[in-house]
């Protein structure tokens, strides 16, 4: 959440690590530079992330199968609704296929699933425009859910038995953290510390890990046809909602270490 750390693999598995490069733009640029300057065979991205899945806890390490950038919106003018065409939609610039967030659903005082109007109206989530390395020059494609490498994801199943740290000094988590492959992770240039939005992301996208940069790394790798996977250890329940979530500051270091432990175990399995 506060930076990116990425291992880029060369023929002899030497390591390059980038720290404290924040936000998706810089993460994407850094990844593109590294792929351009070095003979990379794959990208393993790791770090900590917020959690949208209430069934998991701080310290668990998630390995999402898909990543999406959820920070690209078409903000619909007041008065228009789901049936109204978006500006520039007919040109193929924007779409209503992914879905929207209706702000009035979250007005204070909403009762019986009915709400008053809200001047913020709706925002529609949009896919990114991409230009794959093997595509037709100047001909854009669109991508929202970007899959990780199938082989990497299969190998990651074998990491799930790894034992992870549970305690910081004498303060321990309620159960032993676990490694779990999940369906989806999402990124945006937003620090999500809001329970209502976290619950929306979980119900709308079935997302678990929430961070600021992994989707940018995934999109660059997708464009460059580079194998990619990410390991994100959960450092907090985004927006709170439990007593444990208030202890995020205590367990952030533990969460980071668990992410590194999973990465190293994955490397050993990938190399064997």
CSV table of N, CA and C in Angstrom, one decimal, residues 76 80-91 96:
chain,number,residue,atom,x,y,z
A,76,UNK,N,-21.1,10.3,-14.3
A,76,UNK,CA,-22.3,10.6,-15.0
A,76,UNK,C,-22.9,11.9,-14.5
A,80,UNK,N,-29.0,11.8,-15.3
A,80,UNK,CA,-28.9,10.7,-16.1
A,80,UNK,C,-28.8,9.4,-15.3
A,81,UNK,N,-29.3,8.3,-15.8
A,81,UNK,CA,-29.3,7.0,-15.1
A,81,UNK,C,-28.7,5.9,-15.9
A,82,UNK,N,-28.9,4.7,-15.5
A,82,UNK,CA,-28.3,3.5,-16.1
A,82,UNK,C,-28.7,3.3,-17.6
A,83,UNK,N,-29.9,3.8,-18.0
A,83,UNK,CA,-30.3,3.6,-19.4
A,83,UNK,C,-29.8,4.7,-20.3
A,84,UNK,N,-29.2,5.7,-19.7
A,84,UNK,CA,-28.7,6.9,-20.6
A,84,UNK,C,-27.3,6.6,-21.0
A,85,UNK,N,-27.1,6.8,-22.3
A,85,UNK,CA,-25.7,6.6,-22.9
A,85,UNK,C,-24.7,7.6,-22.2
A,86,UNK,N,-23.5,7.1,-22.0
A,86,UNK,CA,-22.5,7.9,-21.4
A,86,UNK,C,-21.9,8.8,-22.5
A,87,UNK,N,-21.3,9.9,-22.1
A,87,UNK,CA,-20.6,10.8,-23.0
A,87,UNK,C,-19.5,10.0,-23.7
A,88,UNK,N,-19.4,10.1,-25.0
A,88,UNK,CA,-18.4,9.4,-25.8
A,88,UNK,C,-18.5,7.9,-25.8
A,89,UNK,N,-19.6,7.4,-25.3
A,89,UNK,CA,-19.7,5.9,-25.3
A,89,UNK,C,-19.9,5.4,-26.7
A,90,UNK,N,-20.6,6.2,-27.6
A,90,UNK,CA,-20.8,5.7,-29.0
A,90,UNK,C,-19.5,5.6,-29.7
A,91,UNK,N,-18.4,6.4,-29.3
A,91,UNK,CA,-17.1,6.3,-30.0
A,91,UNK,C,-16.3,5.2,-29.5
A,96,UNK,N,-20.8,0.9,-20.3
A,96,UNK,CA,-21.6,0.6,-19.2
A,96,UNK,C,-21.5,-0.9,-18.8
